Structure formats: C-alpha cells, structure tokens
PDB file of C-alpha atoms and ligand atoms in Angstrom:
ATOM      1  CA  MET A   1       0.000   0.000   0.000  1.00  0.00           C
ATOM      2  CA  MET A   2       1.426   3.295  -1.042  1.00  0.00           C
ATOM      3  CA  ALA A   3       0.156   5.262   1.916  1.00  0.00           C
ATOM      4  CA  MET A   4       0.681   2.796   4.679  1.00  0.00           C
ATOM      5  CA  ASN A   5       4.278   2.095   3.834  1.00  0.00           C
ATOM      6  CA  GLY A   6       7.076   1.656   6.329  1.00  0.00           C
ATOM      7  CA  ASP A   7       7.772   5.390   6.571  1.00  0.00           C
ATOM      8  CA  TYR A   8       4.233   6.143   7.550  1.00  0.00           C
ATOM      9  CA  LEU A   9       4.253   3.502  10.258  1.00  0.00           C
ATOM     10  CA  LYS A  10       7.628   4.765  11.477  1.00  0.00           C
ATOM     11  CA  HIS A  11       6.166   8.247  11.897  1.00  0.00           C
ATOM     12  CA  ILE A  12       3.407   6.743  14.018  1.00  0.00           C
ATOM     13  CA  ASP A  13       5.940   4.970  16.246  1.00  0.00           C
ATOM     14  CA  ARG A  14       8.057   8.097  16.571  1.00  0.00           C
ATOM     15  CA  LEU A  15       5.093  10.275  17.577  1.00  0.00           C
ATOM     16  CA  ILE A  16       3.975   7.700  20.127  1.00  0.00           C
ATOM     17  CA  GLU A  17       7.423   7.801  21.649  1.00  0.00           C
ATOM     18  CA  GLN A  18       7.962  11.561  21.568  1.00  0.00           C
ATOM     19  CA  ARG A  19       4.467  12.688  22.531  1.00  0.00           C
ATOM     20  CA  PRO A  20       3.054  10.429  25.212  1.00  0.00           C
ATOM     21  CA  ALA A  21      -0.259  12.334  25.214  1.00  0.00           C
ATOM     22  CA  SER A  22      -0.914  11.061  21.724  1.00  0.00           C
ATOM     23  CA  ARG A  23      -0.448   7.385  22.634  1.00  0.00           C
ATOM     24  CA  PRO A  24      -4.045   6.139  22.841  1.00  0.00           C
ATOM     25  CA  ALA A  25      -5.204   7.749  19.604  1.00  0.00           C
ATOM     26  CA  LEU A  26      -2.122   6.775  17.645  1.00  0.00           C
ATOM     27  CA  ILE A  27      -1.797   3.224  18.878  1.00  0.00           C
ATOM     28  CA  SER A  28      -5.290   2.367  17.716  1.00  0.00           C
ATOM     29  CA  TYR A  29      -4.826   4.285  14.472  1.00  0.00           C
ATOM     30  CA  GLY A  30      -1.569   2.428  13.868  1.00  0.00           C
ATOM     31  CA  ASP A  31      -3.489  -0.841  14.183  1.00  0.00           C
ATOM     32  CA  LEU A  32      -5.959   0.328  11.551  1.00  0.00           C
ATOM     33  CA  ALA A  33      -3.147   1.470   9.268  1.00  0.00           C
ATOM     34  CA  ARG A  34      -1.647  -2.005   9.462  1.00  0.00           C
ATOM     35  CA  LEU A  35      -4.953  -3.463   8.278  1.00  0.00           C
ATOM     36  CA  MET A  36      -4.749  -1.472   5.054  1.00  0.00           C
ATOM     37  CA  VAL A  37      -2.904  -4.143   3.152  1.00  0.00           C
ATOM     38  CA  GLN A  38      -5.343  -4.916   0.392  1.00  0.00           C
ATOM     39  CA  PRO A  39      -4.525  -4.265  -3.256  1.00  0.00           C
ATOM     40  CA  GLU A  40      -4.561  -0.685  -4.462  1.00  0.00           C
ATOM     41  CA  PRO A  41      -8.031   0.744  -4.903  1.00  0.00           C
ATOM     42  CA  THR A  42      -8.953   0.970  -8.565  1.00  0.00           C
ATOM     43  CA  LEU A  43      -9.847   4.434  -9.739  1.00  0.00           C
ATOM     44  CA  GLY A  44      -8.213   4.650 -13.115  1.00  0.00           C
ATOM     45  CA  ALA A  45     -11.118   4.785 -15.516  1.00  0.00           C
ATOM     46  CA  LYS A  46     -13.203   6.978 -13.282  1.00  0.00           C
ATOM     47  CA  ILE A  47     -11.182  10.184 -13.297  1.00  0.00           C
ATOM     48  CA  PRO A  48     -13.149  12.618 -15.399  1.00  0.00           C
ATOM     49  CA  GLU A  49     -11.399  15.063 -17.649  1.00  0.00           C
ATOM     50  CA  GLN A  50     -12.123  18.430 -16.142  1.00  0.00           C
ATOM     51  CA  ALA A  51     -10.676  20.453 -18.956  1.00  0.00           C
ATOM     52  CA  ASN A  52     -12.445  23.541 -17.766  1.00  0.00           C
ATOM     53  CA  TRP A  53     -11.072  23.421 -14.264  1.00  0.00           C
ATOM     54  CA  GLU A  54      -8.593  26.200 -14.979  1.00  0.00           C
ATOM     55  CA  PHE A  55     -11.574  28.390 -15.649  1.00  0.00           C
ATOM     56  CA  ARG A  56     -13.786  27.119 -12.825  1.00  0.00           C
ATOM     57  CA  LYS A  57     -10.916  27.348 -10.368  1.00  0.00           C
ATOM     58  CA  LYS A  58     -10.867  31.122 -10.720  1.00  0.00           C
ATOM     59  CA  GLU A  59     -14.475  31.143  -9.569  1.00  0.00           C
ATOM     60  CA  GLY A  60     -13.493  29.170  -6.493  1.00  0.00           C
ATOM     61  CA  PHE A  61     -14.730  25.735  -7.580  1.00  0.00           C
ATOM     62  CA  PRO A  62     -12.711  22.758  -6.336  1.00  0.00           C
ATOM     63  CA  PHE A  63     -11.878  20.034  -8.859  1.00  0.00           C
ATOM     64  CA  PHE A  64     -14.441  17.635  -7.402  1.00  0.00           C
ATOM     65  CA  ALA A  65     -17.501  18.048  -5.251  1.00  0.00           C
ATOM     66  CA  ARG A  66     -17.290  15.792  -2.184  1.00  0.00           C
ATOM     67  CA  GLU A  67     -20.228  13.618  -3.235  1.00  0.00           C
ATOM     68  CA  GLY A  68     -18.740  13.269  -6.712  1.00  0.00           C
ATOM     69  CA  LEU A  69     -15.311  12.076  -5.588  1.00  0.00           C
ATOM     70  CA  PRO A  70     -14.316   9.005  -7.590  1.00  0.00           C
ATOM     71  CA  VAL A  71     -13.555   6.596  -4.771  1.00  0.00           C
ATOM     72  CA  ASP A  72     -13.490   2.816  -4.815  1.00  0.00           C
ATOM     73  CA  PHE A  73     -16.514   2.109  -2.630  1.00  0.00           C
ATOM     74  CA  ALA A  74     -16.067  -1.649  -2.793  1.00  0.00           C
ATOM     75  CA  SER A  75     -12.557  -1.540  -1.391  1.00  0.00           C
ATOM     76  CA  ALA A  76     -13.471   1.099   1.217  1.00  0.00           C
ATOM     77  CA  SER A  77     -16.422  -1.011   2.293  1.00  0.00           C
ATOM     78  CA  THR A  78     -14.269  -4.133   2.643  1.00  0.00           C
ATOM     79  CA  LEU A  79     -11.794  -2.165   4.709  1.00  0.00           C
ATOM     80  CA  LEU A  80     -14.509  -0.759   6.937  1.00  0.00           C
ATOM     81  CA  SER A  81     -15.784  -4.274   7.714  1.00  0.00           C
ATOM     82  CA  ARG A  82     -12.212  -5.286   8.448  1.00  0.00           C
ATOM     83  CA  PHE A  83     -11.962  -2.432  10.982  1.00  0.00           C
ATOM     84  CA  PHE A  84     -15.183  -3.559  12.698  1.00  0.00           C
ATOM     85  CA  GLU A  85     -13.936  -7.155  12.741  1.00  0.00           C
ATOM     86  CA  TYR A  86     -10.615  -6.159  14.255  1.00  0.00           C
ATOM     87  CA  LEU A  87     -11.873  -3.614  16.779  1.00  0.00           C
ATOM     88  CA  ARG A  88     -14.679  -5.753  18.174  1.00  0.00           C
ATOM     89  CA  LYS A  89     -12.063  -8.175  19.444  1.00  0.00           C
ATOM     90  CA  THR A  90     -10.147  -5.514  21.365  1.00  0.00           C
ATOM     91  CA  ASP A  91     -10.967  -4.382  24.894  1.00  0.00           C
ATOM     92  CA  ARG A  92     -12.594  -1.136  23.756  1.00  0.00           C
ATOM     93  CA  GLU A  93     -15.686  -0.155  25.670  1.00  0.00           C
ATOM     94  CA  ASP A  94     -17.678   0.057  22.466  1.00  0.00           C
ATOM     95  CA  ARG A  95     -16.673  -3.399  21.205  1.00  0.00           C
ATOM     96  CA  GLU A  96     -20.248  -4.677  21.384  1.00  0.00           C
ATOM     97  CA  ALA A  97     -21.468  -1.815  19.229  1.00  0.00           C
ATOM     98  CA  LEU A  98     -18.686  -2.613  16.772  1.00  0.00           C
ATOM     99  CA  SER A  99     -19.859  -6.238  16.696  1.00  0.00           C
ATOM    100  CA  LYS A 100     -23.336  -4.978  15.907  1.00  0.00           C
ATOM    101  CA  ALA A 101     -21.981  -2.814  13.123  1.00  0.00           C
ATOM    102  CA  LEU A 102     -20.180  -5.792  11.619  1.00  0.00           C
ATOM    103  CA  LYS A 103     -23.344  -7.936  11.752  1.00  0.00           C
ATOM    104  CA  ARG A 104     -25.403  -5.119  10.297  1.00  0.00           C
ATOM    105  CA  SER A 105     -23.007  -4.743   7.391  1.00  0.00           C
ATOM    106  CA  GLU A 106     -23.016  -8.499   6.741  1.00  0.00           C
ATOM    107  CA  LYS A 107     -26.796  -8.650   6.741  1.00  0.00           C
ATOM    108  CA  ASP A 108     -27.293  -5.575   4.580  1.00  0.00           C
ATOM    109  CA  LEU A 109     -24.585  -5.391   1.969  1.00  0.00           C
ATOM    110  CA  GLN A 110     -25.385  -1.774   1.153  1.00  0.00           C
ATOM    111  CA  TRP A 111     -24.972  -0.585   4.736  1.00  0.00           C
ATOM    112  CA  ASN A 112     -21.285   0.312   4.513  1.00  0.00           C
ATOM    113  CA  ASP A 113     -21.833   1.985   1.155  1.00  0.00           C
ATOM    114  CA  ARG A 114     -24.632   4.113   2.530  1.00  0.00           C
ATOM    115  CA  LEU A 115     -22.431   5.143   5.411  1.00  0.00           C
ATOM    116  CA  LEU A 116     -19.519   6.094   3.150  1.00  0.00           C
ATOM    117  CA  LYS A 117     -21.843   8.108   0.930  1.00  0.00           C
ATOM    118  CA  ALA A 118     -23.384   9.874   3.925  1.00  0.00           C
ATOM    119  CA  ILE A 119     -19.877  10.858   5.005  1.00  0.00           C
ATOM    120  CA  LEU A 120     -19.049  12.259   1.580  1.00  0.00           C
ATOM    121  CA  LYS A 121     -22.333  14.157   1.496  1.00  0.00           C
ATOM    122  CA  GLN A 122     -21.797  15.392   5.067  1.00  0.00           C
ATOM    123  CA  ASP A 123     -25.264  14.090   5.794  1.00  0.00           C
ATOM    124  CA  GLU A 124     -25.187  14.243   9.577  1.00  0.00           C
ATOM    125  CA  THR A 125     -28.737  13.030   9.997  1.00  0.00           C
ATOM    126  CA  ALA A 126     -28.052   9.842   8.051  1.00  0.00           C
ATOM    127  CA  LEU A 127     -24.814   9.297   9.953  1.00  0.00           C
ATOM    128  CA  ASN A 128     -26.583   9.696  13.302  1.00  0.00           C
ATOM    129  CA  VAL A 129     -29.365   7.320  12.288  1.00  0.00           C
ATOM    130  CA  MET A 130     -26.875   4.649  11.221  1.00  0.00           C
ATOM    131  CA  ALA A 131     -24.826   5.109  14.387  1.00  0.00           C
ATOM    132  CA  ALA A 132     -27.980   4.728  16.476  1.00  0.00           C
ATOM    133  CA  GLU A 133     -28.874   1.501  14.614  1.00  0.00           C
ATOM    134  CA  VAL A 134     -25.786  -0.128  16.056  1.00  0.00           C
ATOM    135  CA  ALA A 135     -25.514   1.967  19.258  1.00  0.00           C
ATOM    136  CA  LEU A 136     -22.120   3.340  18.243  1.00  0.00           C
ATOM    137  CA  ASP A 137     -20.870   6.868  18.864  1.00  0.00           C
ATOM    138  CA  PRO A 138     -21.400   8.773  15.578  1.00  0.00           C
ATOM    139  CA  SER A 139     -17.924  10.302  15.842  1.00  0.00           C
ATOM    140  CA  VAL A 140     -16.375   6.802  15.958  1.00  0.00           C
ATOM    141  CA  LEU A 141     -18.374   5.709  12.920  1.00  0.00           C
ATOM    142  CA  LEU A 142     -17.361   8.896  11.097  1.00  0.00           C
ATOM    143  CA  PHE A 143     -13.694   8.367  11.930  1.00  0.00           C
ATOM    144  CA  LEU A 144     -13.714   4.715  10.798  1.00  0.00           C
ATOM    145  CA  GLY A 145     -15.561   5.566   7.590  1.00  0.00           C
ATOM    146  CA  LYS A 146     -13.155   8.366   6.742  1.00  0.00           C
ATOM    147  CA  THR A 147     -10.194   6.118   7.497  1.00  0.00           C
ATOM    148  CA  ALA A 148     -11.652   3.400   5.249  1.00  0.00           C
ATOM    149  CA  LEU A 149     -11.915   5.926   2.428  1.00  0.00           C
ATOM    150  CA  ARG A 150      -8.320   6.998   2.885  1.00  0.00           C
ATOM    151  CA  PRO A 151      -6.539   4.516   0.557  1.00  0.00           C
ATOM    152  CA  SER A 152      -8.857   5.574  -2.274  1.00  0.00           C
ATOM    153  CA  LEU A 153      -8.330   9.235  -1.538  1.00  0.00           C
ATOM    154  CA  ILE A 154      -4.575   8.841  -1.341  1.00  0.00           C
ATOM    155  CA  ALA A 155      -4.577   7.060  -4.697  1.00  0.00           C
ATOM    156  CA  LEU A 156      -6.728   9.844  -6.102  1.00  0.00           C
ATOM    157  CA  ARG A 157      -4.365  12.494  -4.749  1.00  0.00           C
ATOM    158  CA  HIS A 158      -1.405  10.790  -6.377  1.00  0.00           C
ATOM    159  CA  MET A 159      -3.218  10.588  -9.695  1.00  0.00           C
ATOM    160  CA  MET A 160      -4.189  14.229  -9.487  1.00  0.00           C
ATOM    161  CA  GLU A 161      -0.808  15.521  -8.368  1.00  0.00           C
ATOM    162  CA  SER A 162       0.211  16.885 -11.743  1.00  0.00           C
ATOM    163  CA  ARG A 163      -3.161  18.525 -12.284  1.00  0.00           C
ATOM    164  CA  MET A 164      -3.404  20.179  -8.879  1.00  0.00           C
ATOM    165  CA  ASP A 165      -1.635  23.354  -9.889  1.00  0.00           C
ATOM    166  CA  GLU A 166      -2.141  25.574  -6.873  1.00  0.00           C
ATOM    167  CA  LYS A 167      -1.618  28.855  -8.589  1.00  0.00           C
ATOM    168  CA  LYS A 168      -4.620  31.127  -8.285  1.00  0.00           C
ATOM    169  CA  TRP A 169      -6.073  29.010  -5.483  1.00  0.00           C
ATOM    170  CA  ASP A 170      -6.285  31.156  -2.378  1.00  0.00           C
ATOM    171  CA  ASN A 171      -9.409  29.725  -0.771  1.00  0.00           C
ATOM    172  CA  GLY A 172      -9.738  28.350   2.726  1.00  0.00           C
ATOM    173  CA  TYR A 173     -11.175  25.072   1.399  1.00  0.00           C
ATOM    174  CA  CYS A 174      -9.547  22.184  -0.421  1.00  0.00           C
ATOM    175  CA  PRO A 175      -8.822  22.629  -4.152  1.00  0.00           C
ATOM    176  CA  LEU A 176      -9.329  18.907  -4.745  1.00  0.00           C
ATOM    177  CA  CYS A 177     -12.591  18.220  -2.891  1.00  0.00           C
ATOM    178  CA  GLY A 178     -13.808  21.470  -1.350  1.00  0.00           C
ATOM    179  CA  SER A 179     -13.604  20.310   2.280  1.00  0.00           C
ATOM    180  CA  GLN A 180     -12.361  22.400   5.171  1.00  0.00           C
ATOM    181  CA  PRO A 181      -8.931  22.134   6.763  1.00  0.00           C
ATOM    182  CA  ASP A 182      -8.474  20.239  10.025  1.00  0.00           C
ATOM    183  CA  MET A 183      -4.844  21.197  10.583  1.00  0.00           C
ATOM    184  CA  ALA A 184      -2.250  23.675   9.377  1.00  0.00           C
ATOM    185  CA  CYS A 185       1.526  23.762   9.257  1.00  0.00           C
ATOM    186  CA  PHE A 186       4.076  26.509   8.916  1.00  0.00           C
ATOM    187  CA  THR A 187       6.814  25.232   6.660  1.00  0.00           C
ATOM    188  CA  LYS A 188      10.513  25.891   7.274  1.00  0.00           C
ATOM    189  CA  LYS A 189      10.176  28.795   4.856  1.00  0.00           C
ATOM    190  CA  GLY A 190       7.254  30.206   6.814  1.00  0.00           C
ATOM    191  CA  LYS A 191       4.480  29.403   4.361  1.00  0.00           C
ATOM    192  CA  ARG A 192       1.170  28.302   5.816  1.00  0.00           C
ATOM    193  CA  ARG A 193      -0.070  25.005   4.434  1.00  0.00           C
ATOM    194  CA  LEU A 194      -3.588  23.788   5.154  1.00  0.00           C
ATOM    195  CA  HIS A 195      -4.493  20.094   5.317  1.00  0.00           C
ATOM    196  CA  CYS A 196      -7.850  18.826   4.039  1.00  0.00           C
ATOM    197  CA  GLU A 197      -9.923  16.986   6.645  1.00  0.00           C
ATOM    198  CA  LEU A 198     -11.248  14.532   4.071  1.00  0.00           C
ATOM    199  CA  CYS A 199      -8.809  13.853   1.260  1.00  0.00           C
ATOM    200  CA  GLY A 200      -5.565  14.997   2.888  1.00  0.00           C
ATOM    201  CA  GLN A 201      -4.619  17.381   0.099  1.00  0.00           C
ATOM    202  CA  GLU A 202      -2.445  20.275   1.261  1.00  0.00           C
ATOM    203  CA  TRP A 203      -2.429  23.790  -0.136  1.00  0.00           C
ATOM    204  CA  THR A 204      -0.874  27.139   0.648  1.00  0.00           C
ATOM    205  CA  PHE A 205      -3.024  29.825   2.227  1.00  0.00           C
ATOM    206  CA  ALA A 206      -2.369  33.365   3.460  1.00  0.00           C
ATOM    207  CA  ARG A 207      -0.313  33.409   6.666  1.00  0.00           C
ATOM    208  CA  ILE A 208      -2.824  35.609   8.426  1.00  0.00           C
ATOM    209  CA  GLY A 209      -6.559  35.253   8.156  1.00  0.00           C
ATOM    210  CA  CYS A 210      -9.300  32.769   8.978  1.00  0.00           C
ATOM    211  CA  PRO A 211      -9.711  30.073   6.300  1.00  0.00           C
ATOM    212  CA  PHE A 212     -13.282  29.398   7.435  1.00  0.00           C
ATOM    213  CA  CYS A 213     -14.788  32.880   7.080  1.00  0.00           C
ATOM    214  CA  ASN A 214     -11.962  34.881   5.508  1.00  0.00           C
ATOM    215  CA  GLU A 215     -11.738  37.293   8.447  1.00  0.00           C
ATOM    216  CA  ARG A 216      -8.523  39.297   8.141  1.00  0.00           C
ATOM    217  CA  ALA A 217      -8.944  41.847  10.950  1.00  0.00           C
ATOM    218  CA  GLN A 218      -6.228  41.378  13.579  1.00  0.00           C
ATOM    219  CA  GLU A 219      -8.552  42.161  16.481  1.00  0.00           C
ATOM    220  CA  SER A 220     -10.808  39.208  15.594  1.00  0.00           C
ATOM    221  CA  LEU A 221      -7.970  36.705  15.299  1.00  0.00           C
ATOM    222  CA  GLY A 222      -6.031  35.183  18.166  1.00  0.00           C
ATOM    223  CA  TYR A 223      -4.449  31.990  19.317  1.00  0.00           C
ATOM    224  CA  LEU A 224      -4.264  29.581  22.223  1.00  0.00           C
ATOM    225  CA  GLU A 225      -1.260  27.549  23.269  1.00  0.00           C
ATOM    226  CA  ALA A 226      -0.657  24.513  25.409  1.00  0.00           C
ATOM    227  CA  GLU A 227       1.584  25.734  28.193  1.00  0.00           C
ATOM    228  CA  THR A 228       4.191  23.054  28.067  1.00  0.00           C
ATOM    229  CA  GLU A 229       4.390  22.615  24.359  1.00  0.00           C
ATOM    230  CA  GLU A 230       6.368  24.707  21.962  1.00  0.00           C
ATOM    231  CA  GLY A 231       5.680  24.697  18.272  1.00  0.00           C
ATOM    232  CA  PHE A 232       1.921  24.257  18.477  1.00  0.00           C
ATOM    233  CA  ARG A 233      -0.770  26.893  18.374  1.00  0.00           C
ATOM    234  CA  VAL A 234      -4.490  26.892  17.973  1.00  0.00           C
ATOM    235  CA  TYR A 235      -5.547  29.859  15.873  1.00  0.00           C
ATOM    236  CA  CYS A 236      -9.027  31.084  16.720  1.00  0.00           C
ATOM    237  CA  CYS A 237     -11.432  33.410  15.001  1.00  0.00           C
ATOM    238  CA  GLN A 238     -13.891  35.533  16.983  1.00  0.00           C
ATOM    239  CA  SER A 239     -15.976  36.176  13.881  1.00  0.00           C
ATOM    240  CA  CYS A 240     -16.961  32.572  13.179  1.00  0.00           C
ATOM    241  CA  GLN A 241     -15.792  30.884  16.413  1.00  0.00           C
ATOM    242  CA  ARG A 242     -13.812  28.298  14.497  1.00  0.00           C
ATOM    243  CA  TYR A 243     -10.291  27.166  15.353  1.00  0.00           C
ATOM    244  CA  LEU A 244      -7.363  25.664  13.472  1.00  0.00           C
ATOM    245  CA  LYS A 245      -4.603  23.597  15.057  1.00  0.00           C
ATOM    246  CA  THR A 246      -1.229  24.575  13.704  1.00  0.00           C
ATOM    247  CA  ILE A 247       2.206  23.025  13.933  1.00  0.00           C
ATOM    248  CA  ASP A 248       5.210  25.234  13.336  1.00  0.00           C
ATOM    249  CA  GLY A 249       7.601  23.172  11.247  1.00  0.00           C
ATOM    250  CA  ARG A 250      10.447  25.524  12.206  1.00  0.00           C
ATOM    251  CA  ALA A 251      10.282  24.264  15.799  1.00  0.00           C
ATOM    252  CA  PHE A 252      10.742  20.601  14.853  1.00  0.00           C
ATOM    253  CA  GLU A 253      13.373  18.548  13.165  1.00  0.00           C
ATOM    254  CA  GLU A 254      10.674  16.547  11.448  1.00  0.00           C
ATOM    255  CA  VAL A 255       6.956  16.996  10.872  1.00  0.00           C
ATOM    256  CA  ALA A 256       4.894  13.844  10.363  1.00  0.00           C
ATOM    257  CA  PRO A 257       2.188  13.647   7.682  1.00  0.00           C
ATOM    258  CA  LEU A 258      -0.432  16.121   8.872  1.00  0.00           C
ATOM    259  CA  ASP A 259      -3.189  13.545   9.293  1.00  0.00           C
ATOM    260  CA  LEU A 260      -0.950  11.992  11.958  1.00  0.00           C
ATOM    261  CA  GLU A 261      -0.065  15.352  13.512  1.00  0.00           C
ATOM    262  CA  CYS A 262      -3.784  16.002  13.696  1.00  0.00           C
ATOM    263  CA  LEU A 263      -4.388  12.742  15.575  1.00  0.00           C
ATOM    264  CA  ALA A 264      -1.415  13.412  17.827  1.00  0.00           C
ATOM    265  CA  THR A 265      -2.864  16.750  18.965  1.00  0.00           C
ATOM    266  CA  LEU A 266      -6.340  15.838  20.175  1.00  0.00           C
ATOM    267  CA  HIS A 267      -5.546  17.647  23.438  1.00  0.00           C
ATOM    268  CA  LEU A 268      -5.410  20.899  21.460  1.00  0.00           C
ATOM    269  CA  ASP A 269      -8.957  20.283  20.245  1.00  0.00           C
ATOM    270  CA  LEU A 270     -10.001  20.064  23.887  1.00  0.00           C
ATOM    271  CA  ILE A 271      -8.276  23.346  24.716  1.00  0.00           C
ATOM    272  CA  ALA A 272     -10.042  25.072  21.824  1.00  0.00           C
ATOM    273  CA  GLN A 273     -13.419  23.527  22.590  1.00  0.00           C
ATOM    274  CA  ASN A 274     -13.126  24.392  26.288  1.00  0.00           C
ATOM    275  CA  ASN A 275     -12.625  27.986  25.190  1.00  0.00           C
ATOM    276  CA  GLY A 276     -15.853  27.937  23.225  1.00  0.00           C
ATOM    277  CA  PHE A 277     -14.466  27.383  19.732  1.00  0.00           C
ATOM    278  CA  LYS A 278     -15.677  24.717  17.366  1.00  0.00           C
TER     279      LYS A 278
HETATM  280 ZN1   ZN B   1      -9.824  17.604   0.070  1.00  0.00          ZN
HETATM  281 ZN1   ZN B   2     -13.491  32.878  10.962  1.00  0.00          ZN
END
C-alpha cells in the first residue's frame, strides 16, 4: 500500500514515543493502518477530464464536489468491515457496538456503502441514524468511515498531483474536494499550508486570516497555546468561532504527515473547545 508504507508507520511509532499524550489515539490508528494491506483501490477509468477546471478554479470551484469524488466504494467497504472485525475483538468499551456494526453490514450489503456516501455528502442526519442503529458513537463511525476511504483518496491524490496546480487558489477550502482544513503547518520557509480533513490534500493559504470565514482583521484573530508545548498553536477566530490547530515546522526537526499530527494533537482540540471554539 502506497500510503501505509514503512515510513508512515515509522512516523506513528516516533510520535507515540515523543508525545506520550498522543499514545491512545495513535496506537489504535496504527493498528488500523496495518490493516490497510489490500490491493490498491482501482480508480483509473473513473477520473473525469475536467478540462475547464482552470476556468472554474478562478471562480473558487474545487476540482471535485465531495459527493462526486471518484472513490473505490467496494474496497473502502471491505476495509470498513475489516476495521469492525478487528476492533470488536479488542478491549474497547464500544466493542459490542462494533460487533453490531459488523453484523449489520453483513446482513445488509449496502450498509457500509450508505455510510460512506453519507460521510461524503456530510449528511449528519443519516450518519446519526446509522450510528444509532448499532448503538455506536457517531464520531467513531465517522472516523472509521473516513479512514476506510483513505486509501482511495490517497490514490486519487497521487493521480491528481500533476493537475493540482495551486496557482490562483487562495481559498480556505480544499482545491481537490472542497472540504475544510483540520490542521495547518508553517513550513521551514514560513508558508502556511492547510491540510484537508477529508482527502488529505495540502495547499498554501495566506499566513494571516481565517480560512473558514476569511476574516482578516487582527482584532478578531487570536491563538491559544498549550503551556508546556512549543511549536503548536491553535488559531481562533472571533468572527466565526472556528479554530485551526497549527504546527510550526520551524520548531521541529521533522513533521509527520499532517493527518498523523492532527491525531497526535487531540488535546489541542479540547483546549479550543473548552474555550468555546468549534
Ligand atoms: Zn480535500
Ligand atoms: Zn473565521
């Protein structure tokens, strides 16, 4: 698997070692990453020619709409069942709900597909209904579904690399799929890169300003920090009450892939949420 190669797993091990607070989240994510050993998802024939993207891009349209992303649902669905199967045998408190989810998906072969599509559509009602059917926390179901989609999305990102010319893209949402960022990073050269919460695409955005509502006024923008931790900030916007976790690459020898940095900084989400940001 391209994404879950040795380097990726090594980053997970390094973060677990260097940042003890991230242990629980990363250990279980590492287990899931090791389950992603099926053949590459097949996307090839499905990539549409978007010859007019250059034009649409100027109007702020991402290449794909989330619900139109060409993902391999069959392979994502197989992976999702594999996650349920694995996790129900652990000592997690929700293992019975995960067993239920596995049974549900075996009985109704479209169940996983419906879940994956609800996630792409950001259909919260459908997600909540499905979570309730198996008594699982909707945020767990969302996380597992997104993780199951990841190999497809990584393959898509690789295929799109040459076409994702970032010039003239200065929006706070993803140029590939239109989703919002869940993490940001200052590079060694001081550029701000945003990381897409769904497909993992990264793109450069203005150093100052809120990517969610485009607020640029200094007095509306601020940040929170964890006291004992250098190199991390949570940028907050008073205008829209959103926050963005940010790692400063200049403070670290090495920055892990940002989806891992995002998982390794769940304590920063708590700090932001305790301060009333969402
Ligand atoms: Zn994206
Ligand atoms: Zn804002």
